Short mmCIF file of C-alpha atoms and ligand atoms in Angstrom, two decimals:
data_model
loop_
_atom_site.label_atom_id
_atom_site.label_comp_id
_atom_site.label_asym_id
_atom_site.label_seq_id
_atom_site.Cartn_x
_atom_site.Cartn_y
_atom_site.Cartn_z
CA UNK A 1 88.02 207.34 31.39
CA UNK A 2 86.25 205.90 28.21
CA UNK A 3 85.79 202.49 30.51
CA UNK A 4 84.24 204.31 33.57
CA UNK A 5 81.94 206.01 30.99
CA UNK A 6 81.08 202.61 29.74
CA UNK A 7 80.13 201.51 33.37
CA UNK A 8 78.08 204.03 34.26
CA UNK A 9 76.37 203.61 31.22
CA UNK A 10 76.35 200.39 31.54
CA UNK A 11 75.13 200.66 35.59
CA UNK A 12 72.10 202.58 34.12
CA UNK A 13 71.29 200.23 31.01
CA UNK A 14 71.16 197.74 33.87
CA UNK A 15 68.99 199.87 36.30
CA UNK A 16 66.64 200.40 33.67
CA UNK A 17 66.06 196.68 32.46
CA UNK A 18 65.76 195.44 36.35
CA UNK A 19 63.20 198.50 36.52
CA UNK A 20 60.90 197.48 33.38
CA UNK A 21 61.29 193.96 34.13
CA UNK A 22 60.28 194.86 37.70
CA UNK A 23 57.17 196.43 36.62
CA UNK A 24 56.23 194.28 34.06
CA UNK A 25 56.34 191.42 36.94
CA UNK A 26 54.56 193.60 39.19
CA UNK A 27 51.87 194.67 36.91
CA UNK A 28 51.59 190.91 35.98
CA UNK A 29 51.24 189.99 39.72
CA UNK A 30 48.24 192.68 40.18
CA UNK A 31 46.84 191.68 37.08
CA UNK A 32 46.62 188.35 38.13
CA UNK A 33 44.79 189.61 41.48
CA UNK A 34 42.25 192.13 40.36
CA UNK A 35 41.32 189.39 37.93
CA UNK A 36 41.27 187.13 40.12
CA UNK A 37 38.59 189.08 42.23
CA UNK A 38 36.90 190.41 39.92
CA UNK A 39 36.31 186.43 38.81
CA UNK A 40 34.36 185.70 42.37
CA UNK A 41 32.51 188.71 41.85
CA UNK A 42 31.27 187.69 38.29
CA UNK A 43 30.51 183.93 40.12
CA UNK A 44 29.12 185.32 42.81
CA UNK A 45 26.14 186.72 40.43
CA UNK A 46 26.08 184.05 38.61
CA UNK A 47 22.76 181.97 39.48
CA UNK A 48 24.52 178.76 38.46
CA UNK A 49 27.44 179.45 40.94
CA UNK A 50 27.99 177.73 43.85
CA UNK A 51 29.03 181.36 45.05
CA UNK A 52 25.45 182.58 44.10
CA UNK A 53 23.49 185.03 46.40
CA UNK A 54 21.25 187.51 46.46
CA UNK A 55 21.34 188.34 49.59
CA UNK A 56 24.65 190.70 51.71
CA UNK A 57 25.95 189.29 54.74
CA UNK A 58 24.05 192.70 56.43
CA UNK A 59 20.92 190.89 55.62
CA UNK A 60 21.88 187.70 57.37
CA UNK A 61 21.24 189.86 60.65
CA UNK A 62 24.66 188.73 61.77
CA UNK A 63 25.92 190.52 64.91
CA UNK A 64 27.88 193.76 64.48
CA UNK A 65 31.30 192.56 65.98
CA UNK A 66 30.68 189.41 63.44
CA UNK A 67 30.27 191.35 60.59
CA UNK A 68 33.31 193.37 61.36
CA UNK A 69 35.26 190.35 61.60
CA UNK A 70 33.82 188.39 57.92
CA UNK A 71 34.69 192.26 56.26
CA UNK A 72 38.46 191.82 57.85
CA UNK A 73 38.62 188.71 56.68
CA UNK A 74 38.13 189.79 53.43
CA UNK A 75 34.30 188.44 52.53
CA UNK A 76 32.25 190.80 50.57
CA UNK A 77 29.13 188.71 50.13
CA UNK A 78 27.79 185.40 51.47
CA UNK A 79 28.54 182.42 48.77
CA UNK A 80 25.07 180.15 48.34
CA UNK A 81 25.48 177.87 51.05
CA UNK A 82 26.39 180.13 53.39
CA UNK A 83 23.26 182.16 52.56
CA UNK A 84 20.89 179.64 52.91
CA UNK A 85 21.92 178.13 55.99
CA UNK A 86 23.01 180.61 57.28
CA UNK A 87 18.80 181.72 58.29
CA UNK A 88 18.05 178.42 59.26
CA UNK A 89 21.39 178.11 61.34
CA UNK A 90 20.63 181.62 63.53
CA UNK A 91 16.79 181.03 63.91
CA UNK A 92 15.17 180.67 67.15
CA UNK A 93 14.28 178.46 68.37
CA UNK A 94 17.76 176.64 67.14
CA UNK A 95 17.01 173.95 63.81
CA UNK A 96 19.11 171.19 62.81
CA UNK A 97 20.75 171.11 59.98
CA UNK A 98 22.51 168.50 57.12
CA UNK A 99 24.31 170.67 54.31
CA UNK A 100 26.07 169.66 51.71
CA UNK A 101 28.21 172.11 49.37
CA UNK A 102 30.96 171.74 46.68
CA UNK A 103 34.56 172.36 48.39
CA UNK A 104 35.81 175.26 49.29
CA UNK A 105 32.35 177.06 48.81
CA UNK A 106 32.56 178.57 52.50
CA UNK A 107 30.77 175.54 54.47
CA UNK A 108 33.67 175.98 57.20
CA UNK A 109 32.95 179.98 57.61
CA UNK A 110 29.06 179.33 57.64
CA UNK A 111 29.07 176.84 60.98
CA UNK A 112 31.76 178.96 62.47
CA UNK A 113 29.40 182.10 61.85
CA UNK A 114 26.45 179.62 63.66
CA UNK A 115 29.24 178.86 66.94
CA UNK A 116 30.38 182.63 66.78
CA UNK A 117 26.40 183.85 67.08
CA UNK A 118 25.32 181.45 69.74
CA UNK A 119 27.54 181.23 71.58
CA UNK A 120 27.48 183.24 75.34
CA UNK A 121 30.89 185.10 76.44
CA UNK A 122 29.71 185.75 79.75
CA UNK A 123 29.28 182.41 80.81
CA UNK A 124 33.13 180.69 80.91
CA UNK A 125 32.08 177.07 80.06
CA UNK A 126 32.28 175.15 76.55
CA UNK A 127 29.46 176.00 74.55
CA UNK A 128 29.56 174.78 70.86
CA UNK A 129 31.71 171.52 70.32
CA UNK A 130 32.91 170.94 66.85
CA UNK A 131 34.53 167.50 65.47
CA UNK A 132 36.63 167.33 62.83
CA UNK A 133 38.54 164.10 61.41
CA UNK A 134 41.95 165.43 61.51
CA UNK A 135 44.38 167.26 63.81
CA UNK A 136 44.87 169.70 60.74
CA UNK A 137 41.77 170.47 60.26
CA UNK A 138 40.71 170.57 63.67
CA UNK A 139 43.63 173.70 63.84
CA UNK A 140 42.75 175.39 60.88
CA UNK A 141 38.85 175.58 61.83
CA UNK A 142 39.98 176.73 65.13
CA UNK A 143 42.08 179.55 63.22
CA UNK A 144 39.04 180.57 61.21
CA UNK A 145 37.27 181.14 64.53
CA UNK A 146 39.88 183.14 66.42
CA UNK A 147 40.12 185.12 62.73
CA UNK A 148 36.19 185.53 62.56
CA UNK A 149 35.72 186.16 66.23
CA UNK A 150 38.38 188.46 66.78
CA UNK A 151 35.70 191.43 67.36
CA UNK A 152 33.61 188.85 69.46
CA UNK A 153 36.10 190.19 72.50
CA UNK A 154 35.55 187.18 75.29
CA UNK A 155 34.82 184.17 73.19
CA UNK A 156 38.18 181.84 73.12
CA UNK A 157 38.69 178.47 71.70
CA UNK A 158 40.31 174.94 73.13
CA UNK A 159 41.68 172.91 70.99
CA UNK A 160 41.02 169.33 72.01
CA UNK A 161 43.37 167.05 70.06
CA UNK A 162 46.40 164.73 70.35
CA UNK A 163 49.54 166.61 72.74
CA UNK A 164 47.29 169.15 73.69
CA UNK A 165 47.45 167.49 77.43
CA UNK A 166 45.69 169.32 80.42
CA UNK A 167 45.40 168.23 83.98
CA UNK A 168 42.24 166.25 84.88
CA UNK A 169 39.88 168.53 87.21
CA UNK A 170 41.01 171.38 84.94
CA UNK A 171 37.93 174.22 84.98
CA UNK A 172 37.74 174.82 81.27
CA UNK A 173 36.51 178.15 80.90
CA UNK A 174 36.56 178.50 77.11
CA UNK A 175 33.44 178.47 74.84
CA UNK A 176 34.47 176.92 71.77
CA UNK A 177 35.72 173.83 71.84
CA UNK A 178 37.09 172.05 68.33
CA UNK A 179 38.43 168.84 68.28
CA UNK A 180 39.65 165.24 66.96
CA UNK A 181 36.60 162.69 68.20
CA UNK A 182 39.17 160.81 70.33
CA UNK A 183 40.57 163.26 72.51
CA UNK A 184 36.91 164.48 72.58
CA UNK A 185 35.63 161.30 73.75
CA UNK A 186 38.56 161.03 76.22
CA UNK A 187 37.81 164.75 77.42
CA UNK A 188 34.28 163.77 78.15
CA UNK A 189 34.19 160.79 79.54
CA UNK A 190 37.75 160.16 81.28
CA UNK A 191 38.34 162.97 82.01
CA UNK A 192 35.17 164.80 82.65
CA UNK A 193 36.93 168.13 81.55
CA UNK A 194 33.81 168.92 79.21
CA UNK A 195 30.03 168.77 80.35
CA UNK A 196 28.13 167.55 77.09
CA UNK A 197 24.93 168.92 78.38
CA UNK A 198 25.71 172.03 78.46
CA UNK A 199 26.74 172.12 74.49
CA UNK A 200 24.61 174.63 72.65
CA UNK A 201 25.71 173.83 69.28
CA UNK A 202 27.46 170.32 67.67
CA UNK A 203 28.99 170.50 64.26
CA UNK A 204 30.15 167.46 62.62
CA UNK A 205 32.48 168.81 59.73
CA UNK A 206 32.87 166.42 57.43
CA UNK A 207 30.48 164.59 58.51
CA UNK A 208 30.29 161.78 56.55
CA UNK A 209 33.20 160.00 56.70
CA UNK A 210 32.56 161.21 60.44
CA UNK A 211 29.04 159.01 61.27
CA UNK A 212 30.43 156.28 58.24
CA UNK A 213 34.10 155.51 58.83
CA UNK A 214 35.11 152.96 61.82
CA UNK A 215 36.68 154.70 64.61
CA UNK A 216 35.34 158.01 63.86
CA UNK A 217 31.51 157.11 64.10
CA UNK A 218 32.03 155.17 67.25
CA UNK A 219 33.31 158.06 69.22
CA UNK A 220 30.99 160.51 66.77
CA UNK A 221 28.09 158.96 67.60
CA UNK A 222 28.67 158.29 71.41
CA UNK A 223 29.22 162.20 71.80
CA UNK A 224 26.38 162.77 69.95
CA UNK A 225 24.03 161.06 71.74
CA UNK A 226 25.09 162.34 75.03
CA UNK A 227 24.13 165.93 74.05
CA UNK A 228 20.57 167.46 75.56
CA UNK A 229 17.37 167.16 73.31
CA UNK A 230 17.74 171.24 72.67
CA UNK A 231 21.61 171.10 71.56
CA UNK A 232 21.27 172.29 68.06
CA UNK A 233 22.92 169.57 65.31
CA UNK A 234 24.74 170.89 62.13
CA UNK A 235 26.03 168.64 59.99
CA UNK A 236 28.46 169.94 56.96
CA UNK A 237 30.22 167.96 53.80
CA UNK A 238 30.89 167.95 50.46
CA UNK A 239 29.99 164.29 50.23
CA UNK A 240 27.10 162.02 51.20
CA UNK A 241 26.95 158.78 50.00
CA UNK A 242 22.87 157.93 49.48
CA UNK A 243 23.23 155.41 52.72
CA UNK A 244 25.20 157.95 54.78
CA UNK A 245 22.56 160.28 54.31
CA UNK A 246 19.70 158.45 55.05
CA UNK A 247 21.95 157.45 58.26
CA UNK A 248 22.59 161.61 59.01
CA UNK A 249 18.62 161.97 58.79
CA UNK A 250 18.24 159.12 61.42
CA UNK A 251 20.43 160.16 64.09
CA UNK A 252 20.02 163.85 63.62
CA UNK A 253 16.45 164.63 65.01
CA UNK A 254 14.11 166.55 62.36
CA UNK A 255 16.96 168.69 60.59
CA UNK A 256 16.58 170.79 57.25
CA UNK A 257 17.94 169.56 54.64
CA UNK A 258 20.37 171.37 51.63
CA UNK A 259 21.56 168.47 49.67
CA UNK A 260 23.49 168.71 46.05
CA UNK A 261 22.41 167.21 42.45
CA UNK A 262 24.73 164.57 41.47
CA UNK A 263 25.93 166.77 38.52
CA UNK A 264 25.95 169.88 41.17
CA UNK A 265 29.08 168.05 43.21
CA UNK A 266 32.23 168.55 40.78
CA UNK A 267 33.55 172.73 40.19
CA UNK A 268 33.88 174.01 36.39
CA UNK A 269 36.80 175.76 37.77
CA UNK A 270 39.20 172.64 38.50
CA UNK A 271 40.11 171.80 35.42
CA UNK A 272 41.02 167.49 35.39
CA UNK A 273 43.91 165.86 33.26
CA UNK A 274 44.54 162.04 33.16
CA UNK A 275 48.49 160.74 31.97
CA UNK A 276 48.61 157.09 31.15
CA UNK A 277 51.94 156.23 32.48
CA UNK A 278 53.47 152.26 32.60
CA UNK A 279 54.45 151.99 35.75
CA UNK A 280 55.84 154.29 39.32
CA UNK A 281 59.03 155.68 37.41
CA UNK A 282 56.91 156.78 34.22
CA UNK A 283 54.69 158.23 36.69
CA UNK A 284 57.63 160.01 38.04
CA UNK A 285 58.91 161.20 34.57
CA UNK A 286 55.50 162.45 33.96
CA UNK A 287 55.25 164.61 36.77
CA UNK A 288 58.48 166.04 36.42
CA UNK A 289 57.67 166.82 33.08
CA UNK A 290 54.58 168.59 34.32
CA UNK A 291 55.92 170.06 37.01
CA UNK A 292 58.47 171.52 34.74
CA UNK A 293 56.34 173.28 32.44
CA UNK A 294 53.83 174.84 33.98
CA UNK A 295 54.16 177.82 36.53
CA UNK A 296 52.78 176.54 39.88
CA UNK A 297 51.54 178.06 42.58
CA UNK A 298 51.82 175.23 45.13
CA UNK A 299 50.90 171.84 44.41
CA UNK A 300 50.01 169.29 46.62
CA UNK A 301 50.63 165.39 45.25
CA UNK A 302 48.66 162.70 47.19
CA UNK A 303 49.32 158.67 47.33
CA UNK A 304 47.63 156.03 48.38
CA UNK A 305 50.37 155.01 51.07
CA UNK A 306 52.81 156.01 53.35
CA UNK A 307 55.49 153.90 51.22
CA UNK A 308 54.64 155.19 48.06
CA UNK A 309 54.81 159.15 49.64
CA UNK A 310 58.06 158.25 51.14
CA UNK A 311 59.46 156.85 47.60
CA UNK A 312 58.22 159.71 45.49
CA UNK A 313 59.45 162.47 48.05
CA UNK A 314 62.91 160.81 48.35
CA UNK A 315 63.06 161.09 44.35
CA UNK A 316 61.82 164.34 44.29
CA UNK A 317 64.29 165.76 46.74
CA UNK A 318 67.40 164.03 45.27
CA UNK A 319 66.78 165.25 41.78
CA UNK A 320 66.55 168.90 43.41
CA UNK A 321 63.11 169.78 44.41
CA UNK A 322 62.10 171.01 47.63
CA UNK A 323 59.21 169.47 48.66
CA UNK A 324 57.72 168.01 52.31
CA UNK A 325 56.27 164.68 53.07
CA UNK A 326 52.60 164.78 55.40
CA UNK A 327 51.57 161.63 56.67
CA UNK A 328 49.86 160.66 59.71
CA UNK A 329 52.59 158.51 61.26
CA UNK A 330 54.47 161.85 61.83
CA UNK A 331 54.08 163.25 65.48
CA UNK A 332 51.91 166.12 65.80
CA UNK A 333 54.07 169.12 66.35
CA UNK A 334 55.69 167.57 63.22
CA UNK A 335 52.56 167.64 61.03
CA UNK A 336 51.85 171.07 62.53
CA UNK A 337 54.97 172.67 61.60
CA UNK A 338 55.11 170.82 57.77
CA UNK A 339 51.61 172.26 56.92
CA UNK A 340 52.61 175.66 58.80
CA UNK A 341 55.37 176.48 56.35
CA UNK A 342 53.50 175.14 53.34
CA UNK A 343 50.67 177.72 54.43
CA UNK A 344 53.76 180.14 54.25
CA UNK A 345 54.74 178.92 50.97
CA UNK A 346 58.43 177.76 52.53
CA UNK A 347 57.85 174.41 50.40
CA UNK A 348 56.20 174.24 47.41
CA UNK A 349 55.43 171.15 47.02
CA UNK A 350 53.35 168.70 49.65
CA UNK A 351 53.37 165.27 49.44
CA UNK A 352 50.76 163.54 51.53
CA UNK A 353 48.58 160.98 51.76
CA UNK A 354 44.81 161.30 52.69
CA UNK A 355 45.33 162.81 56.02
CA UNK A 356 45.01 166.03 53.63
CA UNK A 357 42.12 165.25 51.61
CA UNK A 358 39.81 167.05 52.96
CA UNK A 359 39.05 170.54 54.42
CA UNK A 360 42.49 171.71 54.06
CA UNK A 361 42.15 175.29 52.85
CA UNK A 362 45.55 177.00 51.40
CA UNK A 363 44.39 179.66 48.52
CA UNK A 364 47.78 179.22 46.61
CA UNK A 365 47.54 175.37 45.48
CA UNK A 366 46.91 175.66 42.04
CA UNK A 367 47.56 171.55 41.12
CA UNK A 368 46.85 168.92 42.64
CA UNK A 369 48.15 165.49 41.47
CA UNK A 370 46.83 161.78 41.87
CA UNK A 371 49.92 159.99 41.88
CA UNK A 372 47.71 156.90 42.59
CA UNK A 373 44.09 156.96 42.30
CA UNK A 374 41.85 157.19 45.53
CA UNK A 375 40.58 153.18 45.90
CA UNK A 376 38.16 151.39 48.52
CA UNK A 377 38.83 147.87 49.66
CA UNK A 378 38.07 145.71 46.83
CA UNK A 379 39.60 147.80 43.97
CA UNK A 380 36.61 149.95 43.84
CA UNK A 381 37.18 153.54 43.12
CA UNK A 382 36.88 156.02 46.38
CA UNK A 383 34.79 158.88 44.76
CA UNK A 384 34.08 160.46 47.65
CA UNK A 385 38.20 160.67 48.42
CA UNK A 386 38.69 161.82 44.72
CA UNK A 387 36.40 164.59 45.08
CA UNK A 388 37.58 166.20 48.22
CA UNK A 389 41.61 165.68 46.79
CA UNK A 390 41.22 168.21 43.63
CA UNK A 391 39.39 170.12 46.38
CA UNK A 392 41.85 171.52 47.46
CA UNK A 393 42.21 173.75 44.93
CA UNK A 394 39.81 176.01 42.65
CA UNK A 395 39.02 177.82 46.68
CA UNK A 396 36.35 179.70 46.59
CA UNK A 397 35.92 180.26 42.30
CA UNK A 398 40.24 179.93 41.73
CA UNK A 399 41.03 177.87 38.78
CA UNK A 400 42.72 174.94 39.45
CA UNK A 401 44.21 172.10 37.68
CA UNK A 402 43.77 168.22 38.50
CA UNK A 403 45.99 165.43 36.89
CA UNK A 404 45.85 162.09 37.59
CA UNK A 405 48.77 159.87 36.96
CA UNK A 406 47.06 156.76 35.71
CA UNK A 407 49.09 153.23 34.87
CA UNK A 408 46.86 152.07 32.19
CA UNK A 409 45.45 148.41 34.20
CA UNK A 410 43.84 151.34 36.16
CA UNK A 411 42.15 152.87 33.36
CA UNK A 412 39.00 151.31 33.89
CA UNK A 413 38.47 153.27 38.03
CA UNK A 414 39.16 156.52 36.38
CA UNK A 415 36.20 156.16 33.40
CA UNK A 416 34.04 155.06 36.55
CA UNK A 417 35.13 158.16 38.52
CA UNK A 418 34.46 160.60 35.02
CA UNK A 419 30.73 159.18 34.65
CA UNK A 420 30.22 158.90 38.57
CA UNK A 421 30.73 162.48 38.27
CA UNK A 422 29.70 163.14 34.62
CA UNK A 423 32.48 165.16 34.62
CA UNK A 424 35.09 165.65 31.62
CA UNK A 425 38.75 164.26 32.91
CA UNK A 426 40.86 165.18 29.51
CA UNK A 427 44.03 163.05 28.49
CA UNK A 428 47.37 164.67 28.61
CA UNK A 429 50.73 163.21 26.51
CA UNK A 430 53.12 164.19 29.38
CA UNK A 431 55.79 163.62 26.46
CA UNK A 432 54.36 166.56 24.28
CA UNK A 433 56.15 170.10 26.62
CA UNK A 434 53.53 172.21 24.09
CA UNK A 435 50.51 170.53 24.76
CA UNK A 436 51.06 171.31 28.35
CA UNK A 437 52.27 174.36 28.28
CA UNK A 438 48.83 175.27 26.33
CA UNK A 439 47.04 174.40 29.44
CA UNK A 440 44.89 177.54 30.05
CA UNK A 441 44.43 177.87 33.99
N1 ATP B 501 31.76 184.70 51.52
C1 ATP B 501 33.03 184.54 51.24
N2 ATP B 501 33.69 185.45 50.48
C2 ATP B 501 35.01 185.29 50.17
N3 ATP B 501 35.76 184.24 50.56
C3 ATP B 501 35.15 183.30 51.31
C4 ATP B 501 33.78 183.39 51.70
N4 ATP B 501 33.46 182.30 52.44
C5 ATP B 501 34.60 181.55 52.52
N5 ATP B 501 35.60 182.16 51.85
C6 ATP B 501 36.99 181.66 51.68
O1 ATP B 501 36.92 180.58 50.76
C7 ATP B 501 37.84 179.55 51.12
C8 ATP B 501 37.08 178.23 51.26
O2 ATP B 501 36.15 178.33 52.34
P1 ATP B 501 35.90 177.12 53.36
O3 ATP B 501 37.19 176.55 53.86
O4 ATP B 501 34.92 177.62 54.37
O5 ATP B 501 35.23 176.08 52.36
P2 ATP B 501 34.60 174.64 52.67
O6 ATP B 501 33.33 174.58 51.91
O7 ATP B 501 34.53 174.42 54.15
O8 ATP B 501 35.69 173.70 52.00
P3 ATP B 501 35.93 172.10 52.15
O9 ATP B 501 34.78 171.40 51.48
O10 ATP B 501 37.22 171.88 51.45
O11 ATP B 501 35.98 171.83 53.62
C9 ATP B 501 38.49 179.99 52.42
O12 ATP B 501 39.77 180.48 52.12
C10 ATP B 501 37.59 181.07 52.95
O13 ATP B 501 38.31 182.04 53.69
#
């Protein structure tokens, strides 16, 4: 009897620990959020913000079934680039446009907004053609249209990229059309499936590796050129190298212009670490070390090469960790299922190479890791690379963390990327579990 007494109380002692420890993790978890929120409002009337404006999306004299759609979405007011091009982008007649804006400051939401406005559900034809330089991408800007547009009853999207294969003489009767440049190319001009003059609106998301990077600008440029005089031209990146741009102004006839100070480009809010490491196992050690003391959202680790991702996932998963490997030798319903159920937070973990560096939006990645530093040909540093990797995190005002795993003959490219940037990129002693555990993020 005295025992059963025991287990009840017991059973309730239990009950009542699982209980507080339940609401201590849930008030923790809400915590988190409202602060979180309340943290893009503060930015978001902050002058110096990136998320800056004066202005409500009601005053960007958006449509009504647009609105309705940015409000599901979750968008309260327009972040700074999205404010000012977003005028230039609806005015009539149509203006050209080259924008650059730190990532994940809402460049991707402010051209769809341009495609959503323009474009004409009654007439079942493509419309507004947008290139993007991955298949990823390509999908998730295609998502963020179907998400935005869902009140916009009529207006579909194609998705014109590797495996999506139609039948030649198909009628294509969707509006948007967002694509890889060389199915696009092949859509065109093979296959004749897509009239080019009857495009209304062209982005070019990230545009400058888009005009600037062999095999992209080829096709790029030979779609652009193709397009009628009156097809309006917007061009969107967080980068432009000084000869890019000047390049961007040439070929895109008498556009506006919103172009970032050199000390504008890198976020407050992605706070960067460098670990001086020996060689790829101390590397290793060190991000194990990291990984093991500090709570992480989802991380995302890029190399330099295929070989290198392959050797650091097949460490990672035999010492435990569940993690997934992106690269682009993968097939495509392969890459589209591995960054599908990292979007659903299956893996935490992605190890990739620079398919991902850019444009890839998943709120949760609070780290990202250099495993290897981002080079050019000639053992120059890749800036432009570097900039868009610890992109993707600190979305949209999030904090986010940056480290760089750095063997120490490669010292020298990281102090060019800190004053390229003028940016601060701290030293970490991976060793020292207190020091990074102090990390405030
Ligand atoms: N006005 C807004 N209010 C709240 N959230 C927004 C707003 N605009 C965009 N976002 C969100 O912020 C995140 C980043 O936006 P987006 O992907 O458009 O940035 P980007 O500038 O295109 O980034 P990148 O340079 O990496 O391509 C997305 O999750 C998006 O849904």
């Amino acid at each position: 009897m005295l025992f059963r007494k025991l287990d009840v109380l017991f059973f309730i002692f239990a009950f009542l620990v699982d209980l507080a420890a339940n609401s201590l993790l849930n008030k923790l978890i809400r915590q988190s959020l409202v602060e979180s929120s309340h943290h893009v409002e503060v930015l978001q009337k902050d002058p110096s913000s990136p998320l800056y404006s004066v202005k409500t999306f009601e005053e960007l004299r958006l449509k009504e079934e647009l609105l309705k759609g940015i409000y599901a979405m979750g968008f309260n007011r327009p972040s700074k680039i999205q404010e000012m091009a977003l005028p230039m982008m609806l005015a009539h007649p149509p203006q050209n446009l080259i924008a650059q804006s730190q990532s994940g400051t809402g460049k991707t939401a402010a051209f769809v907004l341009a495609m959503l406005s323009r474009v004409n559900a009654l007439e079942l034809f493509p419309q507004c053609l947008c290139l993007a330089p991955t298949y990823e991408l390509a999908l998730q800007t295609g998502r963020v249209v179907e998400q935005m547009g869902k009140f916009c009853v009529d207006v579909q999207v194609m998705y014109a990229v590797r495996g999506n294969r139609i039948c030649r003489g198909t009628n294509i009767t969707k509006q948007i059309v967002i694509g890889t440049p060389g199915t696009v190319l092949d859509w065109c001009f093979k296959r004749k499936l897509i009239d080019l003059t009857k495009i209304r609106v062209f982005v070019l998301d990230e545009a400058d590796v888009m005009i600037d990077t062999q095999g992209f600008s080829d096709h790029s440029i030979r779609i652009q050129r193709a397009l009628p005089s009156e097809c309006q031209m917007l061009l969107f990146s967080a980068t432009f190298e000084d000869c890019v741009w000047r390049f961007a102004e040439r070929i895109i006839p008498d556009p506006n212009v919103i172009k970032l100070r050199k000390e504008e480009l890198t976020l407050n809010n992605i706070q960067q670490y460098y670990v001086l490491c020996e060689h790829r196992k101390d590397k290793y050690q060190a991000l194990c070390n990291i990984y093991g003391s500090i709570t992480i959202g989802q991380a995302i680790i890029f190399c330099q090469t295929r070989q290198n991702a392959k050797w650091l996932t097949m460490e990672m998963i035999e010492d435990g960790h569940q993690v997934s490997l992106l690269t682009g030798e993968l097939t495509v319903e392969q890459r589209a299922s591995i960054i599908q159920r990292f979007r659903d937070g299956k893996e935490k973990v992605l190890i990739t190479t620079n398919v991902c560096a850019r444009g890839i939006d998943v709120k949760q990645v609070t780290i990202v890791v250099n495993f290897d530093l981002p080079v050019k040909q000639g053992e120059e540093p890749d800036y432009e690379t570097y900039l868009h990797r610890i992109g993707r995190t600190g979305r949209f005002g999030k904090k986010g963390l940056a480290f760089n795993m750095i063997e120490v003959d490669k010292l020298p490219l990281l102090m060019k990327i800190q004053d390229h940037f003028n940016s601060i990129i701290k030293q970490l002693n991976a060793e020292d579990m207190d020091e990074i555990e102090m990390i405030d993020y």
